[in-house]
Amino acid sequence: MTDTIALKATGLYKVFGKHADSAVRKLQDGATREQLGGATTAAVIDASFEVKRGEIFVVMGLSGSGKSTLIRTLNGLQPATAGTVEIGADNITGAAPKRLRDIRRKRMSMVFQHFALLPHRTVLDNVAYGLEIQGMPRAEREEKARKVTEVVGLGGWEDKHPSELSGGMQQRVGLARALAADTEILLMDEAFSALDPLIRREMQEQLLELQATLGKTIIFITHDLNEAMFLGDRIAVMRDGRIVQIGTPEDILTNPANDYVEQFVQDVDRTRVLTAESVMRKPRAVVHLTAGPHGALKAMRDEQMSGVYVIKRDRTLIGWVSDRACLDLVRNGDRNLESIVQSDHGAVSSDTALSELFIPSLESALPLGVVDAKNRLIGVVPRVTLLATLGGEPDAAREASPDRDPIPSHVVDKALEVAIESGALKVEEVD
């Protein structure tokens, strides 16, 4: 992903009803939605944000928050009452209808909640429809449509009609049609909300797989917070027409901007959002290979640990040594740690989800090591920190350390419950 801005919205308002311009002025002067009166509805209020090229930008909110109106304002289906929308350096606000149609065909395509397929057309013809509108010759558009149909997993279904497909397959057709248009920006309005939960998750995963290959700029609308957290590089949270917070999933989960966002995220499965990097602490029980057994034992004593990690000068993780093995070296007069270094350190990468840390943490003799892409030790996750975070008490996680009081039993119980529900731990392993 680059930092190039694909789309920029500045001071967007969308007001329905009479005297819309007057309503915008009132809102700019501090009036609330409710103070505008029953004949006027402010669906979007002063929305400003930038979408980077190649990112998935999720707009999330409850019904009535204004998210669907916002996305329709971005492509001109609902003309903005005030404010601007720029695609790259091109300001499309107030563009003539012909120009807007051209923009939708070539620069910004859309996937709808209810598929919007043409029932009398085959899968292939539905996928190729946008290309037909663009005037592409039949042979060329069918060839392109076949390739995209294959990409979304519908190879062999090209001659079927929508009525012969499941809901998930129909949505794949809608996605393929948008991808075939090969536009810069893909708008997805509640695209998966009409699907059964299992199919919905499958489509989410496929979208991420496609994004890894195609690198599209995607603006995705949803009311489902877990979906937003799973898909979004960044998330904009809307309430009553206003954007109340924009941030990464981790930002929103760990630093909610206000009580509304905090309440909104309280039931999120944080084990699938937070990563090892989110909760790791600075590694302290660490020695260089040249430290020898005496140096290793001193580090263990200082940190009240029964083992330490062994690293190279550039912090590359080699393994770990135990107190007993070091004592044996001292008794034998050996000063070389290399012979007792155990390479089964079980360290995890920094982007590993919390849901995948539980078992490695239980199996590790030391706080779980966290390494970067070059296998350098950048942090550790103490078991108590993991338990506190899984239990939904980040304050307890920050305070947890070997020289403080243990985490309360109710936090541990909650953490175990979360771990079992997420599949990270089996009941028999707890017993």
Tab-separated table of C-alpha atoms in Angstrom:
chain	number	residue	atom	x	y	z
A	1	MET	CA	0.000	0.000	0.000
A	2	THR	CA	1.278	3.481	-0.821
A	3	ASP	CA	0.411	6.814	0.745
A	4	THR	CA	-1.115	8.089	-2.522
A	5	ILE	CA	-4.615	9.383	-1.882
A	6	ALA	CA	-7.202	7.622	-4.057
A	7	LEU	CA	-10.255	9.483	-2.735
A	8	LYS	CA	-10.705	12.522	-0.536
A	9	ALA	CA	-13.932	13.802	1.008
A	10	THR	CA	-13.987	17.268	2.539
A	11	GLY	CA	-16.839	18.728	4.599
A	12	LEU	CA	-19.502	16.497	3.038
A	13	TYR	CA	-23.140	17.153	3.917
A	14	LYS	CA	-26.235	15.416	2.600
A	15	VAL	CA	-29.542	16.884	3.714
A	16	PHE	CA	-32.936	15.630	2.526
A	17	GLY	CA	-36.026	17.811	2.535
A	18	LYS	CA	-36.790	21.477	2.057
A	19	HIS	CA	-34.313	24.303	2.670
A	20	ALA	CA	-31.306	21.950	2.602
A	21	ASP	CA	-28.765	24.785	2.195
A	22	SER	CA	-30.218	26.584	5.191
A	23	ALA	CA	-30.019	23.345	7.194
A	24	VAL	CA	-26.315	22.994	6.358
A	25	ARG	CA	-25.644	26.505	7.647
A	26	LYS	CA	-27.480	25.691	10.871
A	27	LEU	CA	-25.449	22.498	11.303
A	28	GLN	CA	-22.231	24.405	10.664
A	29	ASP	CA	-23.293	26.846	13.368
A	30	GLY	CA	-23.691	24.003	15.861
A	31	ALA	CA	-27.288	22.840	15.445
A	32	THR	CA	-28.040	19.170	16.061
A	33	ARG	CA	-29.895	16.809	13.753
A	34	GLU	CA	-32.995	17.037	15.930
A	35	GLN	CA	-33.058	20.848	15.851
A	36	LEU	CA	-33.562	20.933	12.074
A	37	GLY	CA	-37.200	19.923	12.329
A	38	GLY	CA	-39.197	16.965	11.065
A	39	ALA	CA	-39.336	18.015	7.396
A	40	THR	CA	-35.529	18.053	7.066
A	41	THR	CA	-33.176	15.103	7.590
A	42	ALA	CA	-29.406	15.443	7.808
A	43	ALA	CA	-28.055	12.060	6.700
A	44	VAL	CA	-24.390	13.036	6.456
A	45	ILE	CA	-22.868	15.857	8.486
A	46	ASP	CA	-19.415	17.340	7.851
A	47	ALA	CA	-17.734	14.087	6.765
A	48	SER	CA	-14.038	14.505	5.974
A	49	PHE	CA	-11.574	11.690	5.303
A	50	GLU	CA	-8.964	10.390	2.898
A	51	VAL	CA	-8.728	6.874	1.455
A	52	LYS	CA	-5.257	5.669	0.510
A	53	ARG	CA	-4.673	3.848	-2.734
A	54	GLY	CA	-4.782	0.087	-2.179
A	55	GLU	CA	-6.401	0.100	1.265
A	56	ILE	CA	-9.697	-1.282	2.514
A	57	PHE	CA	-11.434	1.648	4.194
A	58	VAL	CA	-14.477	0.512	6.179
A	59	VAL	CA	-17.338	2.830	7.114
A	60	MET	CA	-19.213	1.318	10.034
A	61	GLY	CA	-22.330	2.332	11.903
A	62	LEU	CA	-25.766	1.258	13.039
A	63	SER	CA	-28.879	1.651	10.906
A	64	GLY	CA	-29.615	5.344	10.393
A	65	SER	CA	-26.034	6.443	11.017
A	66	GLY	CA	-25.678	7.725	7.435
A	67	LYS	CA	-23.119	5.254	6.111
A	68	SER	CA	-25.082	4.109	3.032
A	69	THR	CA	-25.965	7.686	2.124
A	70	LEU	CA	-22.305	8.588	2.460
A	71	ILE	CA	-21.168	5.948	-0.029
A	72	ARG	CA	-23.826	7.057	-2.519
A	73	THR	CA	-22.608	10.623	-2.123
A	74	LEU	CA	-19.093	9.523	-3.000
A	75	ASN	CA	-20.120	8.309	-6.462
A	76	GLY	CA	-22.777	10.925	-7.104
A	77	LEU	CA	-25.840	8.669	-6.834
A	78	GLN	CA	-26.867	11.124	-4.100
A	79	PRO	CA	-25.500	14.594	-4.927
A	80	ALA	CA	-23.847	16.237	-1.931
A	81	THR	CA	-25.635	19.232	-0.410
A	82	ALA	CA	-22.251	20.708	0.490
A	83	GLY	CA	-18.604	19.672	0.454
A	84	THR	CA	-16.347	18.045	-2.119
A	85	VAL	CA	-15.305	14.595	-3.314
A	86	GLU	CA	-12.011	14.185	-5.153
A	87	ILE	CA	-10.778	11.092	-6.977
A	88	GLY	CA	-7.058	11.647	-7.147
A	89	ALA	CA	-6.736	15.255	-8.231
A	90	ASP	CA	-10.123	15.253	-9.981
A	91	ASN	CA	-12.965	17.071	-8.167
A	92	ILE	CA	-16.229	15.339	-9.100
A	93	THR	CA	-18.582	17.386	-6.920
A	94	GLY	CA	-21.321	18.947	-9.025
A	95	ALA	CA	-20.207	17.087	-12.140
A	96	ALA	CA	-22.687	16.852	-15.017
A	97	PRO	CA	-24.718	13.609	-15.227
A	98	LYS	CA	-22.839	12.405	-18.318
A	99	ARG	CA	-19.489	12.870	-16.611
A	100	LEU	CA	-20.705	11.107	-13.469
A	101	ARG	CA	-21.859	8.133	-15.530
A	102	ASP	CA	-18.459	8.004	-17.165
A	103	ILE	CA	-16.754	8.090	-13.745
A	104	ARG	CA	-18.891	5.206	-12.474
A	105	ARG	CA	-18.084	3.134	-15.554
A	106	LYS	CA	-14.349	3.705	-15.614
A	107	ARG	CA	-13.142	4.847	-12.184
A	108	MET	CA	-15.551	3.692	-9.466
A	109	SER	CA	-17.650	0.497	-9.482
A	110	MET	CA	-20.101	-0.744	-6.851
A	111	VAL	CA	-21.198	-4.025	-5.264
A	112	PHE	CA	-24.687	-3.940	-3.738
A	113	GLN	CA	-26.201	-5.792	-0.780
A	114	HIS	CA	-28.900	-7.517	-2.828
A	115	PHE	CA	-26.655	-8.499	-5.748
A	116	ALA	CA	-28.549	-6.450	-8.411
A	117	LEU	CA	-28.066	-9.170	-11.019
A	118	LEU	CA	-29.989	-9.283	-14.287
A	119	PRO	CA	-32.123	-12.452	-13.961
A	120	HIS	CA	-32.470	-13.118	-17.711
A	121	ARG	CA	-28.704	-12.993	-18.294
A	122	THR	CA	-26.174	-15.763	-17.657
A	123	VAL	CA	-23.376	-15.474	-15.130
A	124	LEU	CA	-20.939	-14.588	-17.900
A	125	ASP	CA	-23.238	-11.928	-19.352
A	126	ASN	CA	-23.839	-10.436	-15.904
A	127	VAL	CA	-20.103	-10.219	-15.252
A	128	ALA	CA	-19.514	-8.677	-18.672
A	129	TYR	CA	-22.398	-6.196	-18.394
A	130	GLY	CA	-20.296	-3.236	-17.283
A	131	LEU	CA	-17.840	-3.863	-20.099
A	132	GLU	CA	-20.746	-3.962	-22.547
A	133	ILE	CA	-21.899	-0.561	-21.288
A	134	GLN	CA	-18.369	0.724	-21.859
A	135	GLY	CA	-18.626	-0.381	-25.494
A	136	MET	CA	-16.074	-3.193	-25.391
A	137	PRO	CA	-16.436	-5.700	-28.276
A	138	ARG	CA	-18.232	-8.931	-27.361
A	139	ALA	CA	-15.313	-11.336	-27.802
A	140	GLU	CA	-12.997	-9.142	-25.739
A	141	ARG	CA	-15.454	-8.573	-22.898
A	142	GLU	CA	-16.367	-12.256	-22.693
A	143	GLU	CA	-12.715	-13.238	-22.496
A	144	LYS	CA	-12.139	-10.758	-19.683
A	145	ALA	CA	-15.336	-11.827	-17.902
A	146	ARG	CA	-14.276	-15.499	-18.039
A	147	LYS	CA	-10.958	-14.690	-16.403
A	148	VAL	CA	-12.599	-12.731	-13.577
A	149	THR	CA	-15.295	-15.388	-13.118
A	150	GLU	CA	-12.519	-17.919	-12.602
A	151	VAL	CA	-10.782	-15.637	-10.101
A	152	VAL	CA	-13.860	-15.462	-7.838
A	153	GLY	CA	-14.338	-19.234	-7.888
A	154	LEU	CA	-17.184	-19.544	-10.399
A	155	GLY	CA	-15.356	-21.326	-13.191
A	156	GLY	CA	-17.775	-23.758	-14.873
A	157	TRP	CA	-20.846	-21.717	-13.916
A	158	GLU	CA	-20.611	-19.181	-16.721
A	159	ASP	CA	-23.739	-20.410	-18.538
A	160	LYS	CA	-25.982	-20.584	-15.464
A	161	HIS	CA	-28.608	-17.996	-14.565
A	162	PRO	CA	-28.797	-16.217	-11.178
A	163	SER	CA	-31.827	-18.297	-10.114
A	164	GLU	CA	-29.651	-21.418	-10.321
A	165	LEU	CA	-27.057	-20.041	-7.866
A	166	SER	CA	-26.867	-19.876	-4.082
A	167	GLY	CA	-26.759	-16.506	-2.334
A	168	GLY	CA	-23.009	-16.675	-1.897
A	169	MET	CA	-22.501	-17.528	-5.553
A	170	GLN	CA	-24.769	-14.673	-6.628
A	171	GLN	CA	-22.698	-12.262	-4.578
A	172	ARG	CA	-19.568	-13.625	-6.236
A	173	VAL	CA	-21.133	-12.705	-9.578
A	174	GLY	CA	-21.732	-9.174	-8.311
A	175	LEU	CA	-18.137	-8.954	-7.105
A	176	ALA	CA	-16.830	-10.344	-10.411
A	177	ARG	CA	-18.852	-7.765	-12.355
A	178	ALA	CA	-17.286	-4.953	-10.337
A	179	LEU	CA	-13.789	-6.415	-10.719
A	180	ALA	CA	-14.236	-6.893	-14.470
A	181	ALA	CA	-14.815	-3.153	-14.861
A	182	ASP	CA	-11.235	-2.741	-13.555
A	183	THR	CA	-11.977	0.599	-11.902
A	184	GLU	CA	-9.629	2.375	-9.487
A	185	ILE	CA	-12.103	2.274	-6.603
A	186	LEU	CA	-14.538	-0.428	-5.503
A	187	LEU	CA	-17.538	0.609	-3.364
A	188	MET	CA	-19.206	-2.188	-1.399
A	189	ASP	CA	-22.458	-1.314	0.377
A	190	GLU	CA	-23.333	-3.988	2.968
A	191	ALA	CA	-22.159	-6.432	0.299
A	192	PHE	CA	-22.178	-9.530	2.519
A	193	SER	CA	-24.918	-8.741	5.041
A	194	ALA	CA	-27.625	-10.736	3.209
A	195	LEU	CA	-25.556	-13.931	3.341
A	196	ASP	CA	-25.637	-16.756	5.873
A	197	PRO	CA	-22.874	-16.422	8.522
A	198	LEU	CA	-20.642	-19.199	7.141
A	199	ILE	CA	-20.934	-17.956	3.554
A	200	ARG	CA	-20.405	-14.407	4.765
A	201	ARG	CA	-17.113	-15.331	6.442
A	202	GLU	CA	-16.034	-17.212	3.326
A	203	MET	CA	-16.712	-14.136	1.190
A	204	GLN	CA	-14.789	-11.910	3.603
A	205	GLU	CA	-11.796	-14.210	3.398
A	206	GLN	CA	-12.007	-14.342	-0.381
A	207	LEU	CA	-12.152	-10.558	-0.581
A	208	LEU	CA	-8.918	-10.327	1.414
A	209	GLU	CA	-7.297	-12.932	-0.828
A	210	LEU	CA	-8.330	-11.003	-3.920
A	211	GLN	CA	-7.146	-7.744	-2.386
A	212	ALA	CA	-3.714	-9.225	-1.704
A	213	THR	CA	-3.435	-9.983	-5.423
A	214	LEU	CA	-5.277	-7.068	-7.030
A	215	GLY	CA	-4.527	-4.234	-4.603
A	216	LYS	CA	-7.800	-2.389	-5.228
A	217	THR	CA	-8.927	0.662	-3.285
A	218	ILE	CA	-12.046	-0.528	-1.467
A	219	ILE	CA	-14.584	1.469	0.528
A	220	PHE	CA	-16.685	-1.061	2.420
A	221	ILE	CA	-19.909	-0.245	4.287
A	222	THR	CA	-21.075	-2.458	7.147
A	223	HIS	CA	-23.055	-2.400	10.381
A	224	ASP	CA	-21.139	-5.430	11.689
A	225	LEU	CA	-18.181	-4.463	13.881
A	226	ASN	CA	-16.487	-7.859	13.679
A	227	GLU	CA	-16.666	-7.656	9.877
A	228	ALA	CA	-15.189	-4.156	9.990
A	229	MET	CA	-12.374	-5.303	12.269
A	230	PHE	CA	-11.634	-8.314	10.062
A	231	LEU	CA	-11.584	-6.453	6.735
A	232	GLY	CA	-10.524	-2.897	7.441
A	233	ASP	CA	-7.065	-1.397	7.166
A	234	ARG	CA	-8.773	1.630	8.692
A	235	ILE	CA	-12.293	2.140	9.996
A	236	ALA	CA	-14.531	5.207	10.152
A	237	VAL	CA	-17.212	4.931	12.843
A	238	MET	CA	-20.412	6.890	12.126
A	239	ARG	CA	-23.143	8.008	14.496
A	240	ASP	CA	-26.109	10.232	13.673
A	241	GLY	CA	-24.603	11.327	10.373
A	242	ARG	CA	-21.194	12.214	11.753
A	243	ILE	CA	-17.872	10.378	11.671
A	244	VAL	CA	-16.862	10.100	15.324
A	245	GLN	CA	-13.568	8.233	14.926
A	246	ILE	CA	-11.199	7.068	12.200
A	247	GLY	CA	-8.405	4.627	12.958
A	248	THR	CA	-6.987	1.163	12.538
A	249	PRO	CA	-8.946	-1.716	14.085
A	250	GLU	CA	-6.447	-1.785	16.926
A	251	ASP	CA	-6.729	1.996	17.475
A	252	ILE	CA	-10.498	1.792	17.741
A	253	LEU	CA	-10.441	-1.266	19.976
A	254	THR	CA	-7.771	-0.035	22.387
A	255	ASN	CA	-8.300	3.758	22.226
A	256	PRO	CA	-12.007	4.467	21.605
A	257	ALA	CA	-12.625	8.165	21.022
A	258	ASN	CA	-15.710	8.396	23.244
A	259	ASP	CA	-18.188	6.400	25.292
A	260	TYR	CA	-20.232	5.521	22.209
A	261	VAL	CA	-17.305	3.863	20.441
A	262	GLU	CA	-16.194	2.194	23.666
A	263	GLN	CA	-19.626	0.682	24.139
A	264	PHE	CA	-19.735	-0.281	20.473
A	265	VAL	CA	-16.509	-2.298	20.663
A	266	GLN	CA	-16.971	-3.923	24.057
A	267	ASP	CA	-18.214	-7.219	22.600
A	268	VAL	CA	-15.646	-7.466	19.809
A	269	ASP	CA	-13.622	-10.673	19.667
A	270	ARG	CA	-10.342	-8.952	20.491
A	271	THR	CA	-8.405	-12.214	20.094
A	272	ARG	CA	-8.815	-11.881	16.320
A	273	VAL	CA	-8.042	-8.156	16.158
A	274	LEU	CA	-5.147	-7.610	18.546
A	275	THR	CA	-1.765	-9.087	17.703
A	276	ALA	CA	1.351	-10.089	19.588
A	277	GLU	CA	2.791	-6.660	18.857
A	278	SER	CA	-0.265	-5.055	20.501
A	279	VAL	CA	0.400	-6.585	23.911
A	280	MET	CA	4.123	-7.367	23.953
A	281	ARG	CA	6.495	-5.844	26.495
A	282	LYS	CA	10.168	-4.987	26.210
A	283	PRO	CA	12.258	-8.173	26.632
A	284	ARG	CA	14.423	-7.974	29.740
A	285	ALA	CA	15.459	-11.574	30.445
A	286	VAL	CA	17.914	-11.533	27.532
A	287	VAL	CA	21.653	-12.169	27.174
A	288	HIS	CA	24.138	-12.261	24.341
A	289	LEU	CA	25.795	-15.524	23.415
A	290	THR	CA	29.086	-14.181	24.777
A	291	ALA	CA	27.654	-13.609	28.274
A	292	GLY	CA	28.572	-17.099	29.449
A	293	PRO	CA	26.728	-19.061	32.152
A	294	HIS	CA	27.563	-16.560	34.902
A	295	GLY	CA	26.098	-13.683	32.897
A	296	ALA	CA	22.999	-15.717	32.093
A	297	LEU	CA	22.480	-16.677	35.752
A	298	LYS	CA	22.850	-13.028	36.815
A	299	ALA	CA	20.178	-11.990	34.282
A	300	MET	CA	17.863	-14.713	35.610
A	301	ARG	CA	18.425	-13.599	39.165
A	302	ASP	CA	17.796	-9.923	38.317
A	303	GLU	CA	14.560	-10.746	36.495
A	304	GLN	CA	13.516	-13.584	38.840
A	305	MET	CA	13.292	-15.990	35.918
A	306	SER	CA	14.347	-19.620	35.501
A	307	GLY	CA	15.631	-19.023	31.969
A	308	VAL	CA	16.680	-16.300	29.514
A	309	TYR	CA	16.625	-15.759	25.785
A	310	VAL	CA	19.966	-15.801	23.986
A	311	ILE	CA	20.494	-13.346	21.122
A	312	LYS	CA	23.223	-12.164	18.782
A	313	ARG	CA	24.521	-8.595	18.838
A	314	ASP	CA	21.962	-7.616	16.184
A	315	ARG	CA	19.207	-9.084	18.414
A	316	THR	CA	18.694	-12.132	16.176
A	317	LEU	CA	17.116	-14.782	18.390
A	318	ILE	CA	19.228	-17.922	18.807
A	319	GLY	CA	17.277	-19.741	21.516
A	320	TRP	CA	17.114	-19.901	25.298
A	321	VAL	CA	18.962	-21.402	28.267
A	322	SER	CA	17.694	-22.671	31.604
A	323	ASP	CA	19.110	-22.060	35.092
A	324	ARG	CA	19.878	-25.757	35.603
A	325	ALA	CA	21.855	-26.027	32.386
A	326	CYS	CA	23.839	-22.901	33.272
A	327	LEU	CA	24.615	-24.256	36.762
A	328	ASP	CA	25.918	-27.465	35.193
A	329	LEU	CA	28.265	-25.429	32.991
A	330	VAL	CA	29.522	-23.467	35.991
A	331	ARG	CA	30.240	-26.668	37.933
A	332	ASN	CA	32.135	-28.069	34.939
A	333	GLY	CA	34.111	-24.872	34.485
A	334	ASP	CA	32.695	-24.309	30.997
A	335	ARG	CA	32.190	-20.687	29.909
A	336	ASN	CA	30.539	-21.307	26.531
A	337	LEU	CA	26.748	-20.988	26.426
A	338	GLU	CA	26.488	-22.334	22.884
A	339	SER	CA	26.446	-25.971	23.964
A	340	ILE	CA	23.304	-25.574	26.094
A	341	VAL	CA	21.244	-23.177	23.949
A	342	GLN	CA	17.864	-24.711	23.162
A	343	SER	CA	16.545	-23.667	19.766
A	344	ASP	CA	12.898	-24.613	20.474
A	345	HIS	CA	12.102	-21.114	21.720
A	346	GLY	CA	8.579	-21.078	20.199
A	347	ALA	CA	8.735	-17.359	19.366
A	348	VAL	CA	5.920	-15.931	17.229
A	349	SER	CA	5.847	-13.199	14.608
A	350	SER	CA	4.686	-9.733	15.609
A	351	ASP	CA	1.480	-9.943	13.531
A	352	THR	CA	0.258	-13.214	15.086
A	353	ALA	CA	-3.314	-12.870	16.381
A	354	LEU	CA	-3.926	-13.246	20.108
A	355	SER	CA	-6.153	-16.227	19.409
A	356	GLU	CA	-3.047	-18.086	18.216
A	357	LEU	CA	-0.845	-17.215	21.208
A	358	PHE	CA	-2.569	-19.149	23.948
A	359	ILE	CA	-1.117	-22.628	23.344
A	360	PRO	CA	2.442	-21.397	22.566
A	361	SER	CA	2.313	-19.330	25.746
A	362	LEU	CA	1.264	-22.318	27.849
A	363	GLU	CA	4.035	-24.429	26.335
A	364	SER	CA	6.779	-21.817	26.680
A	365	ALA	CA	9.136	-21.903	29.674
A	366	LEU	CA	9.628	-18.132	29.316
A	367	PRO	CA	7.409	-15.189	28.420
A	368	LEU	CA	6.488	-15.842	24.791
A	369	GLY	CA	9.072	-14.294	22.466
A	370	VAL	CA	8.008	-11.998	19.611
A	371	VAL	CA	10.240	-11.640	16.555
A	372	ASP	CA	10.197	-9.435	13.467
A	373	ALA	CA	10.627	-10.494	9.843
A	374	LYS	CA	14.406	-10.813	10.360
A	375	ASN	CA	13.992	-13.077	13.416
A	376	ARG	CA	15.105	-10.314	15.784
A	377	LEU	CA	13.658	-10.422	19.279
A	378	ILE	CA	11.517	-7.292	19.619
A	379	GLY	CA	9.345	-8.164	22.617
A	380	VAL	CA	7.817	-10.770	24.892
A	381	VAL	CA	4.262	-11.591	25.926
A	382	PRO	CA	4.130	-12.700	29.591
A	383	ARG	CA	1.398	-15.225	30.231
A	384	VAL	CA	-0.334	-12.930	32.718
A	385	THR	CA	-0.465	-10.155	30.131
A	386	LEU	CA	-2.063	-12.503	27.627
A	387	LEU	CA	-4.590	-13.725	30.169
A	388	ALA	CA	-5.541	-10.185	31.131
A	389	THR	CA	-5.970	-9.104	27.510
A	390	LEU	CA	-8.011	-12.170	26.613
A	391	GLY	CA	-10.125	-11.440	29.650
A	392	GLY	CA	-10.917	-8.004	28.248
A	393	GLU	CA	-9.061	-5.988	30.886
A	394	PRO	CA	-6.270	-4.074	29.143
A	395	ASP	CA	-5.456	-2.118	32.328
A	396	ALA	CA	-4.724	-5.383	34.090
A	397	ALA	CA	-2.558	-6.398	31.145
A	398	ARG	CA	-0.497	-3.226	31.380
A	399	GLU	CA	-0.030	-3.607	35.115
A	400	ALA	CA	0.734	-7.323	35.067
A	401	SER	CA	4.347	-8.262	35.804
A	402	PRO	CA	6.188	-10.881	37.896
A	403	ASP	CA	6.768	-8.461	40.778
A	404	ARG	CA	3.140	-7.354	41.065
A	405	ASP	CA	0.103	-9.051	42.510
A	406	PRO	CA	-1.312	-11.844	40.361
A	407	ILE	CA	-4.212	-11.098	38.037
A	408	PRO	CA	-7.573	-11.576	39.758
A	409	SER	CA	-9.105	-15.019	39.354
A	410	HIS	CA	-12.185	-13.647	37.567
A	411	VAL	CA	-9.932	-12.249	34.832
A	412	VAL	CA	-8.211	-15.607	34.399
A	413	ASP	CA	-11.588	-17.360	34.297
A	414	LYS	CA	-12.808	-14.951	31.624
A	415	ALA	CA	-9.606	-15.430	29.625
A	416	LEU	CA	-9.992	-19.193	29.702
A	417	GLU	CA	-13.612	-18.841	28.588
A	418	VAL	CA	-12.555	-16.638	25.654
A	419	ALA	CA	-9.749	-19.027	24.709
A	420	ILE	CA	-12.103	-22.012	24.683
A	421	GLU	CA	-14.768	-20.166	22.671
A	422	SER	CA	-12.196	-19.031	20.092
A	423	GLY	CA	-10.860	-22.562	19.710
A	424	ALA	CA	-7.422	-21.693	21.081
A	425	LEU	CA	-7.890	-24.075	23.995
A	426	LYS	CA	-9.842	-27.294	24.511
A	427	VAL	CA	-11.807	-28.053	27.662
A	428	GLU	CA	-9.736	-31.174	28.371
A	429	GLU	CA	-6.559	-29.031	28.322
A	430	VAL	CA	-8.014	-26.839	31.051
A	431	ASP	CA	-9.033	-29.837	33.150
